[in-house]
Amino acid sequence: MLYHFLYPLHTSISAFNVFRYITFRTIYAGLTALLICFVLGPWVIRKLGDIQIGQYIREDGPQTHHQKAGTPTMGGVLIIFSIVVSTLLWTNLTNYYIWIALFVTVGFSIVGFIDDYLKQVVKQSKGLSAKNKFFFQAILAIIAGMFIYLYPNFSTRLTIPFFKSLSPDLGPGYIFFAALVIVGTSNAVNLTDGLDGLAIGPVIIVAVTYMVFAYVAGNVKIADYLQINYVVGSGELSVFCGALAGAGLGFLWFNTYPAQIFMGDVGSLSLGAAVGTVAVVTKQEVLLVLVGGLFVIEALSVIFQVGFFKMTHGRRIFRMAPLHHHFELKGWPEPKVIVRFWIIAIILALVSISTLKIR
Ligand code: 57M
């Protein structure tokens, strides 16, 4: 919005010329989202506490988690609100991809909100069934995949990291591949959100990484120099990623150990889907396996644990899945697990950015 109102004034007030720059708007989208979280955070925590939206802790979890019972959850409402307001304020609203990113972010947050509401407010409910949750996620993701596919000249070729010449063309099948990336990332972030700040930290790291990818993919000169896909209009998603990272930092202020608030499915499902969408649009969808490697590791730990459990009729690979619980049960204090996982996420992000040069 500010771009549309203030940039045109640069002819009379030259300082407003700065609104044309994606880098400027990305920084201030992040700071705006951060500020909204800072200002509204305490009020949201109080409000959620007052209406008794406190986390229910399952019996079968690590004993250390029982002290967390009653922690306000559904804090994702604050994160998503900050992202949407900041994106509407700082992006070029005529950008096609911005509306797809907002559609996915808000759509998945509604699915998560319904799940949280049923679990936290309608106490006896276990929330949306896995089947229903997956159904709504798939519908939203396929719609997004379709709109991405229909954008003129959008390439349906896959970008395989390190293998420049290998770029299989999926054609209309790209719609379903894009949906798979969005739903997969959404659920992987959801699984990871099991310790204070454990999900939001890597979400910030991944958002900053895709901020870089979106910027270079949307800049014809840099894309050409790096020999990566030039995706017209994707540069504006840097601003969206700025809002994602800023809102994440603002939420982390309250979610850091010992957490005053949890994000709930309303946050985790939505943030994962938002990152997955940016990865698809910037044509760095396969690289997301590396950038979001921590989420992949957590999800795989569950898949292997459940598979092995079924195959061996009761034996486990890990003391408990997802992986963060395994280290908790090994005696690692919660903050140690969290910060070490963040360090892994940072290493993966740096290696991912280096692939822009290594081809
Ligand atoms: C998402 N939710 C946290 C919080 C957060 C198939 C199976 C692997 C599914 C998985 C599961 O239920 N995943 C759901 C993880 C939960 O966090 C809430 O959920 C929201 C995210 N969706 O925002 O509202 C708990 O995590 C803790 N937490 C924090 N700090 C935070 O900032 O401490 C969350 C955020 C919260 C709180 O304790 O209650 C969760 O863990 O459920 N199931 C599991 O992850 C369970 N693992 C398991 O059953 N493993 C089995 C098999 C199935 C693989 C095994 O290893 O044999 C673990 N989770 C729970 N109990 N709650 C362990 C058992």
CSV table of C-alpha atoms and ligand atoms in Angstrom, one decimal:
chain,number,residue,atom,x,y,z
A,1,MET,CA,0.0,0.0,0.0
A,2,LEU,CA,2.8,2.4,1.0
A,3,TYR,CA,4.5,1.6,-2.3
A,4,HIS,CA,1.4,2.8,-4.2
A,5,PHE,CA,0.7,5.9,-2.2
A,6,LEU,CA,4.3,7.1,-1.5
A,7,TYR,CA,6.5,6.1,-4.4
A,8,PRO,CA,4.5,8.3,-7.0
A,9,LEU,CA,5.3,11.3,-4.8
A,10,HIS,CA,9.0,10.9,-5.5
A,11,THR,CA,8.7,13.4,-8.3
A,12,SER,CA,8.1,16.1,-5.7
A,13,ILE,CA,9.8,14.5,-2.6
A,14,SER,CA,12.8,12.7,-4.0
A,15,ALA,CA,13.3,10.7,-0.7
A,16,PHE,CA,10.2,8.7,-1.6
A,17,ASN,CA,12.1,7.2,-4.5
A,18,VAL,CA,13.4,4.7,-1.9
A,19,PHE,CA,10.0,2.9,-1.9
A,20,ARG,CA,10.8,1.5,-5.4
A,21,TYR,CA,13.6,-0.6,-3.9
A,22,ILE,CA,12.7,-4.2,-2.8
A,23,THR,CA,15.6,-4.2,-0.4
A,24,PHE,CA,14.3,-1.1,1.4
A,25,ARG,CA,10.7,-2.5,1.6
A,26,THR,CA,12.0,-5.9,2.7
A,27,ILE,CA,13.8,-4.4,5.7
A,28,TYR,CA,10.8,-2.3,6.7
A,29,ALA,CA,8.3,-5.1,6.2
A,30,GLY,CA,10.4,-7.1,8.6
A,31,LEU,CA,10.7,-4.3,11.2
A,32,THR,CA,6.9,-3.6,10.9
A,33,ALA,CA,6.0,-7.2,11.5
A,34,LEU,CA,8.5,-7.4,14.4
A,35,LEU,CA,7.0,-4.2,15.9
A,36,ILE,CA,3.4,-5.5,15.6
A,37,CYS,CA,4.4,-8.7,17.5
A,38,PHE,CA,6.3,-6.7,20.2
A,39,VAL,CA,3.4,-4.4,20.8
A,40,LEU,CA,0.5,-6.9,20.6
A,41,GLY,CA,2.4,-9.9,22.1
A,42,PRO,CA,1.7,-9.2,25.8
A,43,TRP,CA,-1.9,-8.4,25.1
A,44,VAL,CA,-2.4,-11.6,23.0
A,45,ILE,CA,-0.7,-13.7,25.8
A,46,ARG,CA,-3.0,-12.2,28.4
A,47,LYS,CA,-6.1,-12.6,26.2
A,48,LEU,CA,-5.4,-16.2,25.4
A,49,GLY,CA,-4.8,-16.9,29.0
A,50,ASP,CA,-8.1,-15.1,30.0
A,51,ILE,CA,-10.2,-17.2,27.6
A,52,GLN,CA,-8.4,-20.4,28.9
A,53,ILE,CA,-6.8,-21.3,25.6
A,54,GLY,CA,-4.0,-23.1,27.4
A,55,GLN,CA,-2.0,-26.0,26.0
A,56,TYR,CA,-3.2,-29.5,27.0
A,57,ILE,CA,-0.1,-31.7,27.5
A,58,ARG,CA,-0.5,-35.4,26.4
A,59,GLU,CA,0.4,-38.0,29.0
A,60,ASP,CA,2.7,-39.9,26.7
A,61,GLY,CA,5.1,-37.0,26.2
A,62,PRO,CA,8.3,-36.3,28.0
A,63,GLN,CA,7.7,-35.7,31.7
A,64,THR,CA,9.5,-32.3,31.5
A,65,HIS,CA,6.6,-31.1,29.3
A,66,HIS,CA,4.0,-31.4,32.0
A,67,GLN,CA,5.1,-28.2,33.6
A,68,LYS,CA,4.1,-26.5,30.3
A,69,ALA,CA,0.4,-27.4,30.8
A,70,GLY,CA,-1.8,-24.3,30.4
A,71,THR,CA,0.7,-22.3,28.4
A,72,PRO,CA,-1.4,-20.1,26.1
A,73,THR,CA,-1.4,-21.5,22.6
A,74,MET,CA,-2.7,-20.4,19.2
A,75,GLY,CA,-0.2,-17.5,19.3
A,76,GLY,CA,0.1,-18.1,15.5
A,77,VAL,CA,-2.9,-15.8,15.2
A,78,LEU,CA,-0.5,-12.9,16.1
A,79,ILE,CA,2.2,-14.2,13.7
A,80,ILE,CA,-0.1,-14.4,10.8
A,81,PHE,CA,-1.8,-11.0,11.6
A,82,SER,CA,1.7,-9.4,11.6
A,83,ILE,CA,2.7,-11.0,8.3
A,84,VAL,CA,-0.5,-10.0,6.5
A,85,VAL,CA,-0.6,-6.4,7.8
A,86,SER,CA,3.1,-5.9,7.0
A,87,THR,CA,2.8,-7.5,3.6
A,88,LEU,CA,-0.2,-5.4,2.7
A,89,LEU,CA,1.7,-2.3,3.8
A,90,TRP,CA,5.0,-2.8,2.1
A,91,THR,CA,4.6,-4.9,-1.0
A,92,ASN,CA,3.5,-4.0,-4.5
A,93,LEU,CA,-0.1,-5.2,-4.3
A,94,THR,CA,-0.3,-5.6,-8.1
A,95,ASN,CA,2.2,-8.5,-7.8
A,96,TYR,CA,0.5,-11.8,-8.6
A,97,TYR,CA,2.7,-14.0,-6.4
A,98,ILE,CA,2.1,-11.9,-3.3
A,99,TRP,CA,-1.6,-12.7,-3.5
A,100,ILE,CA,-0.9,-16.4,-3.9
A,101,ALA,CA,1.5,-16.3,-0.8
A,102,LEU,CA,-1.2,-14.5,1.2
A,103,PHE,CA,-3.9,-16.9,0.1
A,104,VAL,CA,-1.8,-19.9,1.2
A,105,THR,CA,-0.7,-18.3,4.5
A,106,VAL,CA,-4.2,-17.3,5.5
A,107,GLY,CA,-5.9,-20.5,4.1
A,108,PHE,CA,-3.5,-22.8,6.1
A,109,SER,CA,-3.9,-20.6,9.2
A,110,ILE,CA,-7.7,-21.2,9.0
A,111,VAL,CA,-7.2,-25.0,8.8
A,112,GLY,CA,-4.8,-24.7,11.8
A,113,PHE,CA,-7.2,-22.4,13.7
A,114,ILE,CA,-10.1,-24.9,13.3
A,115,ASP,CA,-7.8,-27.8,14.5
A,116,ASP,CA,-6.5,-25.7,17.5
A,117,TYR,CA,-10.0,-24.5,18.4
A,118,LEU,CA,-11.4,-28.0,18.4
A,119,LYS,CA,-8.5,-29.3,20.5
A,120,GLN,CA,-8.2,-26.3,22.9
A,121,VAL,CA,-11.7,-25.0,23.2
A,122,VAL,CA,-13.9,-28.0,22.5
A,123,LYS,CA,-11.8,-29.9,25.1
A,124,GLN,CA,-13.0,-33.4,24.4
A,125,SER,CA,-12.1,-33.1,20.7
A,126,LYS,CA,-8.8,-34.3,19.3
A,127,GLY,CA,-9.0,-31.6,16.7
A,128,LEU,CA,-9.4,-32.2,13.0
A,129,SER,CA,-8.8,-35.8,12.0
A,130,ALA,CA,-5.5,-36.3,10.1
A,131,LYS,CA,-7.6,-37.1,7.0
A,132,ASN,CA,-9.7,-34.0,7.1
A,133,LYS,CA,-6.6,-31.8,7.9
A,134,PHE,CA,-4.8,-33.3,4.9
A,135,PHE,CA,-7.8,-32.9,2.7
A,136,PHE,CA,-8.2,-29.1,3.4
A,137,GLN,CA,-4.4,-28.6,3.1
A,138,ALA,CA,-4.3,-30.5,-0.3
A,139,ILE,CA,-7.2,-28.4,-1.7
A,140,LEU,CA,-5.6,-25.1,-0.7
A,141,ALA,CA,-2.2,-26.3,-2.1
A,142,ILE,CA,-3.6,-27.5,-5.4
A,143,ILE,CA,-5.4,-24.2,-5.9
A,144,ALA,CA,-2.2,-22.4,-5.2
A,145,GLY,CA,-0.3,-24.8,-7.5
A,146,MET,CA,-2.8,-24.2,-10.3
A,147,PHE,CA,-2.5,-20.4,-10.1
A,148,ILE,CA,1.3,-20.6,-10.1
A,149,TYR,CA,1.1,-23.0,-13.1
A,150,LEU,CA,-1.2,-20.7,-15.0
A,151,TYR,CA,1.0,-17.6,-14.6
A,152,PRO,CA,2.3,-16.8,-18.1
A,153,ASN,CA,5.7,-18.2,-18.9
A,154,PHE,CA,6.1,-19.9,-15.5
A,155,SER,CA,8.5,-22.7,-16.0
A,156,THR,CA,7.3,-26.2,-15.0
A,157,ARG,CA,10.9,-27.5,-15.1
A,158,LEU,CA,12.4,-28.7,-11.8
A,159,THR,CA,15.7,-27.0,-10.6
A,160,ILE,CA,18.0,-29.8,-9.3
A,161,PRO,CA,20.7,-28.3,-7.0
A,162,PHE,CA,24.3,-29.0,-8.3
A,163,PHE,CA,23.0,-30.4,-11.6
A,164,LYS,CA,22.3,-27.4,-13.9
A,165,SER,CA,21.6,-29.5,-17.0
A,166,LEU,CA,19.2,-31.8,-15.2
A,167,SER,CA,15.8,-30.0,-15.2
A,168,PRO,CA,12.9,-32.3,-15.9
A,169,ASP,CA,9.7,-30.7,-17.2
A,170,LEU,CA,6.7,-31.8,-15.2
A,171,GLY,CA,4.1,-30.0,-17.4
A,172,PRO,CA,0.7,-29.8,-15.7
A,173,GLY,CA,2.0,-32.3,-13.2
A,174,TYR,CA,3.8,-29.4,-11.7
A,175,ILE,CA,0.6,-28.4,-10.0
A,176,PHE,CA,0.6,-31.5,-7.9
A,177,PHE,CA,4.3,-31.3,-7.3
A,178,ALA,CA,3.9,-27.8,-6.0
A,179,ALA,CA,1.0,-28.9,-3.8
A,180,LEU,CA,3.2,-31.7,-2.4
A,181,VAL,CA,6.0,-29.2,-1.5
A,182,ILE,CA,3.5,-26.9,0.2
A,183,VAL,CA,1.6,-29.6,2.2
A,184,GLY,CA,4.8,-31.4,3.0
A,185,THR,CA,6.6,-28.3,4.4
A,186,SER,CA,3.4,-27.3,6.3
A,187,ASN,CA,3.3,-30.7,8.1
A,188,ALA,CA,7.1,-30.9,8.7
A,189,VAL,CA,7.1,-27.5,10.4
A,190,ASN,CA,4.1,-28.7,12.5
A,191,LEU,CA,5.9,-31.8,13.7
A,192,THR,CA,9.0,-29.7,14.5
A,193,ASP,CA,7.0,-27.3,16.7
A,194,GLY,CA,7.5,-29.4,19.9
A,195,LEU,CA,10.0,-27.4,21.9
A,196,ASP,CA,10.2,-23.7,22.8
A,197,GLY,CA,11.3,-21.8,19.7
A,198,LEU,CA,12.3,-25.0,17.9
A,199,ALA,CA,10.1,-24.3,14.9
A,200,ILE,CA,10.1,-20.5,14.7
A,201,GLY,CA,13.9,-20.3,14.8
A,202,PRO,CA,14.4,-22.4,11.6
A,203,VAL,CA,11.4,-20.7,10.0
A,204,ILE,CA,13.2,-17.4,10.4
A,205,ILE,CA,16.4,-18.9,9.0
A,206,VAL,CA,14.6,-20.4,6.0
A,207,ALA,CA,12.6,-17.2,5.4
A,208,VAL,CA,15.8,-15.1,5.3
A,209,THR,CA,17.4,-17.7,2.9
A,210,TYR,CA,14.4,-17.5,0.6
A,211,MET,CA,14.5,-13.8,0.9
A,212,VAL,CA,17.8,-14.0,-0.9
A,213,PHE,CA,16.6,-16.6,-3.4
A,214,ALA,CA,13.5,-14.5,-4.3
A,215,TYR,CA,15.6,-11.4,-4.8
A,216,VAL,CA,18.1,-13.0,-7.1
A,217,ALA,CA,15.4,-15.0,-9.0
A,218,GLY,CA,13.5,-11.8,-9.6
A,219,ASN,CA,16.5,-9.8,-10.9
A,220,VAL,CA,17.3,-10.6,-14.5
A,221,LYS,CA,20.9,-9.5,-14.3
A,222,ILE,CA,21.8,-11.5,-11.2
A,223,ALA,CA,19.7,-14.5,-12.3
A,224,ASP,CA,21.6,-14.5,-15.6
A,225,TYR,CA,25.0,-14.2,-13.9
A,226,LEU,CA,24.2,-17.0,-11.5
A,227,GLN,CA,22.6,-19.0,-14.3
A,228,ILE,CA,19.4,-19.7,-12.3
A,229,ASN,CA,15.8,-19.4,-13.4
A,230,TYR,CA,14.7,-15.8,-13.8
A,231,VAL,CA,11.2,-15.7,-12.4
A,232,VAL,CA,9.4,-12.4,-13.4
A,233,GLY,CA,7.8,-10.8,-10.4
A,234,SER,CA,9.3,-13.2,-7.8
A,235,GLY,CA,11.5,-10.5,-6.3
A,236,GLU,CA,8.5,-9.0,-4.5
A,237,LEU,CA,8.4,-12.2,-2.4
A,238,SER,CA,11.6,-11.0,-0.7
A,239,VAL,CA,9.4,-8.4,1.0
A,240,PHE,CA,6.9,-11.2,2.0
A,241,CYS,CA,9.9,-13.2,3.4
A,242,GLY,CA,11.0,-10.1,5.3
A,243,ALA,CA,7.6,-9.9,6.9
A,244,LEU,CA,7.8,-13.7,7.7
A,245,ALA,CA,11.2,-13.3,9.3
A,246,GLY,CA,10.2,-10.2,11.2
A,247,ALA,CA,7.0,-11.7,12.6
A,248,GLY,CA,9.0,-14.8,13.5
A,249,LEU,CA,11.6,-12.8,15.4
A,250,GLY,CA,8.8,-10.9,17.2
A,251,PHE,CA,7.1,-14.2,18.2
A,252,LEU,CA,10.4,-15.7,19.2
A,253,TRP,CA,10.7,-12.9,21.8
A,254,PHE,CA,7.8,-14.6,23.7
A,255,ASN,CA,8.2,-18.2,22.5
A,256,THR,CA,11.8,-18.6,23.6
A,257,TYR,CA,12.5,-20.9,26.5
A,258,PRO,CA,10.7,-20.9,28.9
A,259,ALA,CA,7.9,-20.1,26.4
A,260,GLN,CA,5.1,-17.7,27.4
A,261,ILE,CA,3.1,-18.7,24.4
A,262,PHE,CA,3.0,-21.5,21.7
A,263,MET,CA,2.1,-20.8,18.1
A,264,GLY,CA,-0.4,-23.7,17.7
A,265,ASP,CA,-1.3,-25.3,14.4
A,266,VAL,CA,-2.7,-21.9,13.3
A,267,GLY,CA,1.0,-20.8,13.2
A,268,SER,CA,2.9,-24.0,12.3
A,269,LEU,CA,0.8,-25.2,9.4
A,270,SER,CA,0.6,-21.7,7.9
A,271,LEU,CA,4.3,-20.8,8.2
A,272,GLY,CA,5.4,-24.1,6.6
A,273,ALA,CA,2.9,-23.6,3.7
A,274,ALA,CA,4.1,-20.0,3.2
A,275,VAL,CA,7.8,-21.1,3.0
A,276,GLY,CA,6.8,-24.0,0.7
A,277,THR,CA,5.0,-21.5,-1.6
A,278,VAL,CA,8.0,-19.2,-1.8
A,279,ALA,CA,10.2,-22.2,-2.6
A,280,VAL,CA,8.0,-23.2,-5.5
A,281,VAL,CA,7.6,-19.7,-7.0
A,282,THR,CA,11.4,-19.0,-6.8
A,283,LYS,CA,12.1,-22.3,-8.5
A,284,GLN,CA,14.2,-23.5,-5.6
A,285,GLU,CA,11.6,-26.1,-4.6
A,286,VAL,CA,14.0,-29.2,-4.6
A,287,LEU,CA,16.6,-27.1,-2.7
A,288,LEU,CA,14.0,-26.7,0.1
A,289,VAL,CA,15.0,-30.2,1.2
A,290,LEU,CA,18.4,-28.7,2.1
A,291,VAL,CA,17.3,-25.3,3.2
A,292,GLY,CA,14.5,-26.7,5.4
A,293,GLY,CA,16.6,-29.8,6.1
A,294,LEU,CA,15.9,-29.6,9.8
A,295,PHE,CA,12.2,-29.9,9.1
A,296,VAL,CA,12.9,-32.8,6.8
A,297,ILE,CA,15.1,-34.6,9.4
A,298,GLU,CA,12.3,-34.2,12.0
A,299,ALA,CA,9.6,-35.5,9.7
A,300,LEU,CA,11.8,-38.4,8.5
A,301,SER,CA,12.5,-39.4,12.2
A,302,VAL,CA,8.8,-39.9,12.6
A,303,ILE,CA,8.4,-41.8,9.4
A,304,PHE,CA,11.3,-44.1,10.3
A,305,GLN,CA,10.1,-44.5,13.9
A,306,VAL,CA,6.6,-45.4,13.0
A,307,GLY,CA,7.7,-47.7,10.1
A,308,PHE,CA,10.3,-49.5,12.2
A,309,PHE,CA,7.8,-49.8,15.1
A,310,LYS,CA,5.2,-51.5,12.8
A,311,MET,CA,7.8,-53.7,11.1
A,312,THR,CA,9.3,-54.9,14.3
A,313,HIS,CA,6.0,-55.0,16.2
A,314,GLY,CA,7.0,-52.5,18.9
A,315,ARG,CA,10.7,-51.8,18.7
A,316,ARG,CA,11.9,-48.2,18.3
A,317,ILE,CA,14.8,-46.5,16.5
A,318,PHE,CA,14.7,-43.4,18.6
A,319,ARG,CA,13.7,-43.1,22.3
A,320,MET,CA,10.9,-40.9,21.0
A,321,ALA,CA,10.1,-39.2,17.7
A,322,PRO,CA,10.3,-36.5,16.4
A,323,LEU,CA,14.1,-36.3,16.9
A,324,HIS,CA,14.0,-33.4,19.4
A,325,HIS,CA,12.2,-35.7,21.9
A,326,HIS,CA,14.9,-38.4,21.5
A,327,PHE,CA,17.6,-35.9,22.7
A,328,GLU,CA,15.3,-34.7,25.5
A,329,LEU,CA,15.0,-38.3,26.7
A,330,LYS,CA,18.7,-38.7,26.5
A,331,GLY,CA,19.0,-36.0,29.1
A,332,TRP,CA,19.8,-32.9,27.0
A,333,PRO,CA,18.2,-29.8,28.6
A,334,GLU,CA,15.5,-28.3,26.3
A,335,PRO,CA,17.5,-25.1,25.5
A,336,LYS,CA,20.5,-27.2,24.5
A,337,VAL,CA,18.4,-29.2,22.0
A,338,ILE,CA,16.8,-26.0,20.6
A,339,VAL,CA,20.0,-24.0,20.1
A,340,ARG,CA,21.8,-27.0,18.6
A,341,PHE,CA,19.0,-27.5,16.1
A,342,TRP,CA,19.1,-23.8,15.2
A,343,ILE,CA,22.9,-24.2,14.5
A,344,ILE,CA,22.2,-27.1,12.2
A,345,ALA,CA,19.5,-25.0,10.4
A,346,ILE,CA,22.0,-22.1,9.9
A,347,ILE,CA,24.6,-24.5,8.5
A,348,LEU,CA,22.0,-26.0,6.1
A,349,ALA,CA,21.0,-22.5,5.0
A,350,LEU,CA,24.6,-21.4,4.3
A,351,VAL,CA,25.3,-24.5,2.3
A,352,SER,CA,22.0,-23.9,0.4
A,353,ILE,CA,23.0,-20.3,-0.5
A,354,SER,CA,26.4,-21.6,-1.7
A,355,THR,CA,24.6,-23.8,-4.3
A,356,LEU,CA,23.7,-20.6,-6.2
A,357,LYS,CA,27.4,-20.5,-7.2
A,358,ILE,CA,28.1,-24.2,-7.3
A,359,ARG,CA,26.4,-25.6,-10.3
B,1,57M,C1,2.6,-31.3,16.4
B,1,57M,N1,2.8,-30.6,18.7
B,1,57M,C2,3.5,-30.7,19.9
B,1,57M,C3,1.8,-26.5,20.4
B,1,57M,C4,2.4,-26.2,19.1
B,1,57M,C5,2.6,-39.0,14.4
B,1,57M,C6,3.2,-38.2,15.6
B,1,57M,C7,4.7,-38.0,15.4
B,1,57M,C8,2.5,-36.9,15.7
B,1,57M,C9,3.1,-36.0,16.7
B,1,57M,C10,2.2,-34.8,17.0
B,1,57M,O1,1.2,-34.9,17.7
B,1,57M,N2,2.5,-33.7,16.4
B,1,57M,C11,1.7,-32.5,16.6
B,1,57M,C12,3.5,-31.2,17.6
B,1,57M,C13,2.8,-29.9,21.0
B,1,57M,O2,2.8,-28.6,20.6
B,1,57M,C14,1.6,-28.0,20.3
B,1,57M,O3,1.3,-28.2,18.9
B,1,57M,C15,1.5,-27.0,18.2
B,1,57M,C16,2.2,-27.3,16.9
B,1,57M,N3,1.3,-28.0,16.1
B,1,57M,O4,2.3,-24.8,18.8
B,1,57M,O5,0.6,-25.8,20.6
B,1,57M,C17,3.6,-30.0,22.3
B,1,57M,O6,5.0,-29.6,22.0
B,1,57M,C18,5.5,-28.8,23.1
B,1,57M,N4,5.8,-27.5,22.7
B,1,57M,C19,6.8,-26.8,23.4
B,1,57M,N5,7.1,-25.5,23.0
B,1,57M,C20,6.6,-24.9,21.9
B,1,57M,O7,7.0,-23.8,21.6
B,1,57M,O8,7.2,-27.3,24.5
B,1,57M,C21,5.3,-26.9,21.5
B,1,57M,C22,5.7,-25.7,21.1
B,1,57M,C23,3.1,-29.0,23.4
B,1,57M,C24,4.4,-28.8,24.2
B,1,57M,O9,4.6,-29.9,25.1
B,1,57M,O10,2.1,-29.7,24.1
B,1,57M,C25,3.6,-32.2,20.4
B,1,57M,O11,4.7,-32.7,20.6
B,1,57M,O12,2.6,-32.8,20.3
B,1,57M,N6,3.3,-36.7,18.0
B,1,57M,C26,4.4,-36.4,18.6
B,1,57M,O13,5.2,-35.5,18.3
B,1,57M,C27,4.6,-37.2,19.9
B,1,57M,N7,5.5,-38.3,19.4
B,1,57M,C28,5.1,-39.6,19.4
B,1,57M,O14,4.0,-39.9,19.7
B,1,57M,N8,6.1,-40.5,19.0
B,1,57M,C29,5.8,-41.9,18.8
B,1,57M,C30,5.4,-42.3,17.4
B,1,57M,C31,4.0,-41.7,17.0
B,1,57M,C32,6.4,-41.7,16.4
B,1,57M,C33,7.1,-42.6,19.2
B,1,57M,O15,8.1,-42.0,19.2
B,1,57M,O16,7.0,-43.8,19.4
B,1,57M,C34,5.2,-36.4,20.9
B,1,57M,N9,4.4,-35.3,21.3
B,1,57M,C35,3.5,-35.4,22.4
B,1,57M,N10,3.5,-36.5,23.1
B,1,57M,N11,2.7,-34.4,22.6
B,1,57M,C36,5.6,-37.3,22.1
B,1,57M,C37,4.3,-37.7,22.8
